[in-house]
Amino acid sequence: MRRIAVLTSGGDAPGMNAALRTIAKVAGLKGIEVIGFEDGYDGLIDGRVRPLTERLADGSLVTTPELALAGNLGGTWLGSSRSSRFVTPEGRKLAAASLDGIDGLIVIGGNGSLTGAHKLAEETGVRVMGVPASIDNDVGCTSTAIGVDSALNIIVEACDRISDTARSHRRAFIVEVMGRHSGYLAMASAVAVGADGILFREQGKNEGELVTRVANLVRRGFSGPKGKRRILIIKAEGVEIPCTRLVRLVEDELKGDLPGVDVRATVLGHLVRGGNPSYQDRMVGGRLGMAALEALLTGETDQMTAWLPQQVSGGTPTSDPAVFRFGLTQVLEETRALLDGTSPVTRWRVAMLQDLEKALSL
Ligand code: F6P
């Protein structure tokens, strides 16, 4: 394998650049040139490319300085698109022509982009690997996608700020968060900020039920025994009623019950998609990208790398599929092994870092 390509597609997600940087570093170390197609599948169709690696005078292949800088930034350095041309067979034919001379393609994106990756693998015969990236966390078979953690951190910070001002004035706030058809960001952030309620599409509530639910939360919160000073309700974007309409209907329903109580709405929108990626998104992005590269090198295609960090065997499952229980004896034994280097987890970390170290200095 001499030359591979990458592209980022769909909604940008913080951590995409970290994934690109790691792919370029590790591929460069193995002597594989990496190019990127600009603006997702649109750039693939048009054959617009940008180098991710460059050859130095001593023959080594290294990450371009521009990508090295962009690796810590949000957005996507390669650009992205939601390509309407790529969904047509004619568009995909043009895209396939751009892949001539390329030994493998890594597609970093959400479910629409991964659908495209699957079609390319089927139709072109080029090896294609997908890497899940979408703040919505709506990609199957992985516990998280690149961008989710950063987006949640921004939502949490925004809600903490809104809570400060809400408490000062004894107000209710409805905060709408992105997520398209998935309520994940709303559910996860609501728990993290101690919200009073969550509205998400998957609940299947109609407009009347939503209004009653919010009105009841506000009524109970402000005039109930707790006498709250802040009501915070997180609404997922997938709940179709616009925030302004919801606020008006709730205020109509509350009229007379709670004079002087304000209900306000804030739509966080694209704010949560931007900004530098969190540690987790850089780390997950790099590792999912590296695994996708390795899969291409071993001849794999038409697959996606997934984040399912479960490194300790055993443990009793709980009602939460991501949470297991371990006896303290096992915990203490494993802790000792982690620290003295005999644990497979430590050995795996050391081996992985030894490999990576060579790429890090490139
Ligand atoms: O898929 C990511 C996402 O941010 C969704 O949460 C949102 O519905 C959509 O993209 C917005 O897309 P655009 O930026 O194209 O308006």
GROMACS .gro file of C-alpha atoms and ligand atoms in nm:
model
  378
    1MET     CA    1   0.000   0.000   0.000
    2ARG     CA    2   0.164   0.324  -0.118
    3ARG     CA    3  -0.104   0.589  -0.111
    4ILE     CA    4  -0.427   0.628   0.083
    5ALA     CA    5  -0.691   0.902   0.099
    6VAL     CA    6  -0.914   1.042   0.371
    7LEU     CA    7  -1.218   1.264   0.369
    8THR     CA    8  -1.443   1.417   0.633
    9SER     CA    9  -1.811   1.433   0.553
   10GLY     CA   10  -2.142   1.554   0.698
   11GLY     CA   11  -2.160   1.778   1.003
   12ASP     CA   12  -1.810   1.862   1.127
   13ALA     CA   13  -1.726   1.722   1.469
   14PRO     CA   14  -1.450   1.833   1.709
   15GLY     CA   15  -1.179   1.569   1.696
   16MET     CA   16  -1.195   1.510   1.320
   17ASN     CA   17  -0.865   1.698   1.279
   18ALA     CA   18  -0.701   1.495   1.556
   19ALA     CA   19  -0.803   1.180   1.366
   20LEU     CA   20  -0.657   1.320   1.041
   21ARG     CA   21  -0.332   1.411   1.213
   22THR     CA   22  -0.286   1.068   1.368
   23ILE     CA   23  -0.365   0.890   1.041
   24ALA     CA   24  -0.108   1.108   0.859
   25LYS     CA   25   0.159   1.058   1.127
   26VAL     CA   26   0.124   0.682   1.151
   27ALA     CA   27   0.088   0.631   0.774
   28GLY     CA   28   0.394   0.854   0.715
   29LEU     CA   29   0.596   0.640   0.952
   30LYS     CA   30   0.501   0.334   0.746
   31GLY     CA   31   0.603   0.513   0.425
   32ILE     CA   32   0.246   0.557   0.304
   33GLU     CA   33   0.149   0.886   0.143
   34VAL     CA   34  -0.182   1.036   0.260
   35ILE     CA   35  -0.394   1.275   0.058
   36GLY     CA   36  -0.725   1.428   0.161
   37PHE     CA   37  -1.027   1.508  -0.053
   38GLU     CA   38  -1.161   1.855   0.024
   39ASP     CA   39  -1.521   1.918   0.127
   40GLY     CA   40  -1.623   1.556   0.173
   41TYR     CA   41  -1.781   1.364  -0.114
   42ASP     CA   42  -1.809   1.685  -0.321
   43GLY     CA   43  -1.430   1.709  -0.334
   44LEU     CA   44  -1.407   1.339  -0.415
   45ILE     CA   45  -1.639   1.391  -0.712
   46ASP     CA   46  -1.441   1.696  -0.830
   47GLY     CA   47  -1.102   1.537  -0.760
   48ARG     CA   48  -0.996   1.825  -0.530
   49VAL     CA   49  -0.707   1.697  -0.321
   50ARG     CA   50  -0.476   1.830  -0.051
   51PRO     CA   51  -0.165   1.654   0.086
   52LEU     CA   52  -0.163   1.541   0.449
   53THR     CA   53   0.196   1.414   0.429
   54GLU     CA   54   0.505   1.557   0.265
   55ARG     CA   55   0.843   1.403   0.183
   56LEU     CA   56   1.148   1.564   0.342
   57ALA     CA   57   1.497   1.584   0.189
   58ASP     CA   58   1.605   1.278   0.391
   59GLY     CA   59   1.326   1.075   0.230
   60SER     CA   60   1.102   1.057   0.538
   61LEU     CA   61   0.728   1.117   0.507
   62VAL     CA   62   0.586   1.359   0.764
   63THR     CA   63   0.262   1.539   0.841
   64THR     CA   64   0.229   1.873   0.660
   65PRO     CA   65   0.283   2.173   0.893
   66GLU     CA   66  -0.071   2.298   0.824
   67LEU     CA   67  -0.228   1.974   0.944
   68ALA     CA   68   0.010   1.953   1.239
   69LEU     CA   69  -0.128   2.293   1.350
   70ALA     CA   70  -0.490   2.210   1.277
   71GLY     CA   71  -0.477   1.883   1.473
   72ASN     CA   72  -0.582   2.056   1.798
   73LEU     CA   73  -0.860   2.261   1.643
   74GLY     CA   74  -1.233   2.202   1.603
   75GLY     CA   75  -1.415   2.188   1.271
   76THR     CA   76  -1.251   1.999   0.990
   77TRP     CA   77  -0.936   2.122   0.823
   78LEU     CA   78  -1.027   1.932   0.505
   79GLY     CA   79  -1.371   2.090   0.482
   80SER     CA   80  -1.696   1.898   0.468
   81SER     CA   81  -2.025   1.888   0.280
   82ARG     CA   82  -2.357   1.714   0.271
   83SER     CA   83  -2.316   1.617  -0.092
   84SER     CA   84  -2.638   1.591  -0.288
   85ARG     CA   85  -2.441   1.482  -0.598
   86PHE     CA   86  -2.288   1.181  -0.424
   87VAL     CA   87  -2.627   1.022  -0.355
   88THR     CA   88  -2.685   0.985  -0.730
   89PRO     CA   89  -2.524   0.695  -0.926
   90GLU     CA   90  -2.373   0.951  -1.170
   91GLY     CA   91  -2.207   1.137  -0.880
   92ARG     CA   92  -2.065   0.815  -0.740
   93LYS     CA   93  -1.929   0.718  -1.083
   94LEU     CA   94  -1.734   1.046  -1.092
   95ALA     CA   95  -1.620   0.987  -0.734
   96ALA     CA   96  -1.494   0.640  -0.825
   97ALA     CA   97  -1.281   0.788  -1.105
   98SER     CA   98  -1.102   1.010  -0.849
   99LEU     CA   99  -0.999   0.700  -0.656
  100ASP     CA  100  -0.781   0.573  -0.939
  101GLY     CA  101  -0.431   0.508  -0.800
  102ILE     CA  102  -0.550   0.517  -0.439
  103ASP     CA  103  -0.507   0.198  -0.235
  104GLY     CA  104  -0.756   0.276   0.039
  105LEU     CA  105  -0.996   0.544   0.162
  106ILE     CA  106  -1.090   0.641   0.518
  107VAL     CA  107  -1.424   0.819   0.553
  108ILE     CA  108  -1.472   1.012   0.878
  109GLY     CA  109  -1.834   1.106   0.934
  110GLY     CA  110  -2.181   1.021   1.063
  111ASN     CA  111  -2.445   0.780   0.946
  112GLY     CA  112  -2.509   0.940   0.603
  113SER     CA  113  -2.136   0.950   0.532
  114LEU     CA  114  -2.092   0.587   0.640
  115THR     CA  115  -2.378   0.485   0.410
  116GLY     CA  116  -2.179   0.652   0.131
  117ALA     CA  117  -1.862   0.470   0.241
  118HIS     CA  118  -2.043   0.136   0.220
  119LYS     CA  119  -2.168   0.218  -0.135
  120LEU     CA  120  -1.816   0.317  -0.244
  121ALA     CA  121  -1.669  -0.006  -0.109
  122GLU     CA  122  -1.935  -0.207  -0.295
  123GLU     CA  123  -1.921  -0.015  -0.619
  124THR     CA  124  -1.552   0.072  -0.666
  125GLY     CA  125  -1.362  -0.219  -0.519
  126VAL     CA  126  -1.140   0.035  -0.338
  127ARG     CA  127  -1.081  -0.059   0.025
  128VAL     CA  128  -1.290   0.175   0.238
  129MET     CA  129  -1.294   0.209   0.618
  130GLY     CA  130  -1.533   0.429   0.813
  131VAL     CA  131  -1.463   0.621   1.133
  132PRO     CA  132  -1.771   0.739   1.329
  133ALA     CA  133  -1.781   1.116   1.381
  134SER     CA  134  -2.098   1.303   1.470
  135ILE     CA  135  -2.193   1.508   1.772
  136ASP     CA  136  -2.536   1.340   1.758
  137ASN     CA  137  -2.402   1.000   1.879
  138ASP     CA  138  -2.642   0.827   1.646
  139VAL     CA  139  -2.403   0.577   1.486
  140GLY     CA  140  -2.463   0.212   1.572
  141CYS     CA  141  -2.213  -0.039   1.718
  142THR     CA  142  -1.998   0.223   1.894
  143SER     CA  143  -2.043   0.368   2.240
  144THR     CA  144  -1.939   0.710   2.118
  145ALA     CA  145  -1.851   0.896   1.800
  146ILE     CA  146  -1.588   1.166   1.755
  147GLY     CA  147  -1.727   1.501   1.870
  148VAL     CA  148  -1.985   1.385   2.124
  149ASP     CA  149  -1.775   1.457   2.432
  150SER     CA  150  -1.675   1.808   2.320
  151ALA     CA  151  -2.034   1.896   2.229
  152LEU     CA  152  -2.155   1.772   2.569
  153ASN     CA  153  -1.891   1.978   2.748
  154ILE     CA  154  -2.010   2.292   2.569
  155ILE     CA  155  -2.374   2.217   2.649
  156VAL     CA  156  -2.288   2.162   3.015
  157GLU     CA  157  -2.097   2.488   3.033
  158ALA     CA  158  -2.378   2.679   2.859
  159CYS     CA  159  -2.640   2.531   3.095
  160ASP     CA  160  -2.431   2.617   3.401
  161ARG     CA  161  -2.412   2.976   3.278
  162ILE     CA  162  -2.785   2.989   3.206
  163SER     CA  163  -2.854   2.845   3.552
  164ASP     CA  164  -2.663   3.132   3.715
  165THR     CA  165  -2.881   3.395   3.555
  166ALA     CA  166  -3.199   3.185   3.588
  167ARG     CA  167  -3.152   3.151   3.967
  168SER     CA  168  -3.086   3.521   4.002
  169HIS     CA  169  -3.426   3.605   3.850
  170ARG     CA  170  -3.624   3.293   3.945
  171ARG     CA  171  -3.681   3.200   3.584
  172ALA     CA  172  -3.755   2.888   3.382
  173PHE     CA  173  -3.540   2.814   3.079
  174ILE     CA  174  -3.592   2.576   2.792
  175VAL     CA  175  -3.257   2.503   2.630
  176GLU     CA  176  -3.264   2.338   2.288
  177VAL     CA  177  -2.965   2.126   2.188
  178MET     CA  178  -2.871   1.977   1.851
  179GLY     CA  179  -2.891   1.607   1.775
  180ARG     CA  180  -3.115   1.585   1.468
  181HIS     CA  181  -3.332   1.272   1.526
  182SER     CA  182  -3.128   1.154   1.824
  183GLY     CA  183  -3.205   1.265   2.179
  184TYR     CA  184  -2.865   1.156   2.311
  185LEU     CA  185  -2.714   1.502   2.365
  186ALA     CA  186  -3.030   1.616   2.544
  187MET     CA  187  -3.046   1.309   2.767
  188ALA     CA  188  -2.677   1.301   2.856
  189SER     CA  189  -2.649   1.675   2.922
  190ALA     CA  190  -2.971   1.689   3.125
  191VAL     CA  191  -2.830   1.435   3.368
  192ALA     CA  192  -2.495   1.615   3.383
  193VAL     CA  193  -2.643   1.957   3.462
  194GLY     CA  194  -2.916   1.839   3.700
  195ALA     CA  195  -3.193   1.964   3.472
  196ASP     CA  196  -3.555   1.955   3.587
  197GLY     CA  197  -3.681   1.790   3.269
  198ILE     CA  198  -3.586   1.653   2.927
  199LEU     CA  199  -3.790   1.660   2.609
  200PHE     CA  200  -3.676   1.420   2.339
  201ARG     CA  201  -3.836   1.289   2.022
  202GLU     CA  202  -3.804   0.923   2.125
  203GLN     CA  203  -4.064   0.987   2.401
  204GLY     CA  204  -4.323   1.030   2.125
  205LYS     CA  205  -4.515   1.310   2.303
  206ASN     CA  206  -4.749   1.531   2.100
  207GLU     CA  207  -4.756   1.911   2.126
  208GLY     CA  208  -5.029   1.921   2.391
  209GLU     CA  209  -4.849   1.667   2.609
  210LEU     CA  210  -4.521   1.859   2.579
  211VAL     CA  211  -4.687   2.185   2.684
  212THR     CA  212  -4.858   2.020   2.982
  213ARG     CA  213  -4.531   1.852   3.088
  214VAL     CA  214  -4.335   2.177   3.080
  215ALA     CA  215  -4.612   2.376   3.250
  216ASN     CA  216  -4.633   2.115   3.527
  217LEU     CA  217  -4.257   2.119   3.579
  218VAL     CA  218  -4.258   2.499   3.607
  219ARG     CA  219  -4.564   2.504   3.835
  220ARG     CA  220  -4.432   2.232   4.065
  221GLY     CA  221  -4.081   2.373   4.069
  222PHE     CA  222  -4.172   2.729   4.158
  223SER     CA  223  -4.477   2.684   4.379
  224GLY     CA  224  -4.408   2.336   4.520
  225PRO     CA  225  -4.251   2.273   4.861
  226LYS     CA  226  -3.898   2.296   4.722
  227GLY     CA  227  -3.954   2.652   4.601
  228LYS     CA  228  -3.693   2.628   4.327
  229ARG     CA  229  -3.536   2.940   4.185
  230ARG     CA  230  -3.435   2.779   3.856
  231ILE     CA  231  -3.618   2.545   3.625
  232LEU     CA  232  -3.406   2.408   3.344
  233ILE     CA  233  -3.557   2.192   3.074
  234ILE     CA  234  -3.339   2.050   2.799
  235LYS     CA  235  -3.520   2.005   2.468
  236ALA     CA  236  -3.374   1.795   2.188
  237GLU     CA  237  -3.379   1.945   1.840
  238GLY     CA  238  -3.570   1.638   1.720
  239VAL     CA  239  -3.877   1.750   1.919
  240GLU     CA  240  -4.037   1.942   1.639
  241ILE     CA  241  -4.218   2.222   1.819
  242PRO     CA  242  -4.009   2.543   1.792
  243CYS     CA  243  -3.892   2.682   2.126
  244THR     CA  244  -4.068   3.017   2.075
  245ARG     CA  245  -4.403   2.842   2.020
  246LEU     CA  246  -4.347   2.610   2.316
  247VAL     CA  247  -4.272   2.906   2.546
  248ARG     CA  248  -4.584   3.094   2.427
  249LEU     CA  249  -4.811   2.792   2.480
  250VAL     CA  250  -4.661   2.719   2.824
  251GLU     CA  251  -4.704   3.082   2.931
  252ASP     CA  252  -5.066   3.073   2.811
  253GLU     CA  253  -5.125   2.759   3.018
  254LEU     CA  254  -4.959   2.912   3.326
  255LYS     CA  255  -5.137   3.246   3.306
  256GLY     CA  256  -5.306   3.324   3.635
  257ASP     CA  257  -5.125   3.039   3.821
  258LEU     CA  258  -4.783   3.197   3.843
  259PRO     CA  259  -4.799   3.571   3.777
  260GLY     CA  260  -4.461   3.727   3.713
  261VAL     CA  261  -4.286   3.401   3.625
  262ASP     CA  262  -4.087   3.420   3.305
  263VAL     CA  263  -4.020   3.127   3.077
  264ARG     CA  264  -3.726   3.187   2.843
  265ALA     CA  265  -3.576   2.983   2.562
  266THR     CA  266  -3.221   2.949   2.436
  267VAL     CA  267  -3.133   2.754   2.123
  268LEU     CA  268  -2.767   2.653   2.146
  269GLY     CA  269  -2.754   2.542   1.781
  270HIS     CA  270  -2.416   2.532   1.605
  271LEU     CA  271  -2.239   2.677   1.908
  272VAL     CA  272  -2.201   2.324   2.046
  273ARG     CA  273  -2.038   2.192   1.728
  274GLY     CA  274  -1.746   2.434   1.728
  275GLY     CA  275  -1.444   2.487   1.949
  276ASN     CA  276  -1.132   2.290   2.030
  277PRO     CA  277  -1.194   1.920   2.089
  278SER     CA  278  -1.184   1.778   2.441
  279TYR     CA  279  -0.910   1.537   2.547
  280GLN     CA  280  -1.149   1.245   2.495
  281ASP     CA  281  -1.236   1.342   2.138
  282ARG     CA  282  -0.870   1.388   2.044
  283MET     CA  283  -0.782   1.053   2.200
  284VAL     CA  284  -1.079   0.861   2.060
  285GLY     CA  285  -1.039   1.031   1.719
  286GLY     CA  286  -0.672   0.937   1.699
  287ARG     CA  287  -0.726   0.578   1.805
  288LEU     CA  288  -1.027   0.514   1.581
  289GLY     CA  289  -0.833   0.668   1.291
  290MET     CA  290  -0.525   0.458   1.362
  291ALA     CA  291  -0.733   0.139   1.379
  292ALA     CA  292  -0.896   0.227   1.045
  293LEU     CA  293  -0.552   0.269   0.888
  294GLU     CA  294  -0.436  -0.063   1.031
  295ALA     CA  295  -0.746  -0.233   0.895
  296LEU     CA  296  -0.674  -0.100   0.545
  297LEU     CA  297  -0.316  -0.223   0.572
  298THR     CA  298  -0.432  -0.575   0.654
  299GLY     CA  299  -0.666  -0.581   0.356
  300GLU     CA  300  -0.993  -0.509   0.536
  301THR     CA  301  -1.269  -0.307   0.373
  302ASP     CA  302  -1.631  -0.200   0.414
  303GLN     CA  303  -1.608  -0.174   0.795
  304MET     CA  304  -1.613   0.091   1.068
  305THR     CA  305  -1.389   0.122   1.371
  306ALA     CA  306  -1.589   0.148   1.696
  307TRP     CA  307  -1.516   0.271   2.047
  308LEU     CA  308  -1.610   0.008   2.306
  309PRO     CA  309  -1.360   0.048   2.589
  310GLN     CA  310  -1.396  -0.264   2.799
  311GLN     CA  311  -1.049  -0.372   2.897
  312VAL     CA  312  -1.108  -0.568   3.216
  313SER     CA  313  -1.267  -0.909   3.187
  314GLY     CA  314  -1.528  -1.037   3.427
  315GLY     CA  315  -1.742  -0.804   3.632
  316THR     CA  316  -2.112  -0.829   3.702
  317PRO     CA  317  -2.331  -0.645   3.453
  318THR     CA  318  -2.578  -0.388   3.591
  319SER     CA  319  -2.894  -0.252   3.431
  320ASP     CA  320  -2.671   0.001   3.252
  321PRO     CA  321  -2.501  -0.179   2.959
  322ALA     CA  322  -2.187   0.034   3.000
  323VAL     CA  323  -2.154  -0.026   3.374
  324PHE     CA  324  -2.015  -0.342   3.532
  325ARG     CA  325  -1.951  -0.428   3.898
  326PHE     CA  326  -1.621  -0.577   4.018
  327GLY     CA  327  -1.537  -0.722   4.360
  328LEU     CA  328  -1.297  -0.505   4.558
  329THR     CA  329  -1.044  -0.790   4.581
  330GLN     CA  330  -1.026  -0.798   4.200
  331VAL     CA  331  -1.014  -0.416   4.188
  332LEU     CA  332  -0.720  -0.403   4.431
  333GLU     CA  333  -0.534  -0.684   4.254
  334GLU     CA  334  -0.583  -0.512   3.919
  335THR     CA  335  -0.473  -0.179   4.070
  336ARG     CA  336  -0.148  -0.337   4.191
  337ALA     CA  337  -0.094  -0.496   3.849
  338LEU     CA  338  -0.165  -0.166   3.673
  339LEU     CA  339   0.102   0.003   3.882
  340ASP     CA  340   0.368  -0.269   3.876
  341GLY     CA  341   0.331  -0.322   3.501
  342THR     CA  342   0.208  -0.683   3.512
  343SER     CA  343  -0.148  -0.596   3.406
  344PRO     CA  344  -0.229  -0.672   3.038
  345VAL     CA  345  -0.378  -0.320   3.030
  346THR     CA  346  -0.044  -0.162   3.125
  347ARG     CA  347   0.144  -0.392   2.886
  348TRP     CA  348  -0.096  -0.299   2.609
  349ARG     CA  349  -0.057   0.075   2.688
  350VAL     CA  350   0.321   0.051   2.690
  351ALA     CA  351   0.332  -0.148   2.364
  352MET     CA  352   0.094   0.091   2.195
  353LEU     CA  353   0.288   0.396   2.308
  354GLN     CA  354   0.617   0.240   2.202
  355ASP     CA  355   0.479   0.207   1.849
  356LEU     CA  356   0.322   0.549   1.855
  357GLU     CA  357   0.629   0.723   1.990
  358LYS     CA  358   0.809   0.676   1.659
  359ALA     CA  359   0.523   0.852   1.480
  360LEU     CA  360   0.489   1.127   1.740
  361SER     CA  361   0.824   1.280   1.662
  362LEU     CA  362   0.755   1.297   1.287
  363F6P     O1  363  -2.542   1.591   1.247
  363F6P     C1  364  -2.486   1.695   1.320
  363F6P     C2  365  -2.581   1.813   1.324
  363F6P     O2  366  -2.516   1.916   1.395
  363F6P     C3  367  -2.720   1.784   1.382
  363F6P     O3  368  -2.721   1.782   1.521
  363F6P     C4  369  -2.800   1.896   1.323
  363F6P     O4  370  -2.937   1.860   1.313
  363F6P     C5  371  -2.738   1.912   1.187
  363F6P     O5  372  -2.608   1.860   1.195
  363F6P     C6  373  -2.732   2.053   1.138
  363F6P     O6  374  -2.682   2.050   1.009
  363F6P     P1  375  -2.631   2.176   0.931
  363F6P     O7  376  -2.507   2.226   0.996
  363F6P     O8  377  -2.606   2.125   0.793
  363F6P     O9  378  -2.740   2.277   0.939
   0.00000   0.00000   0.00000
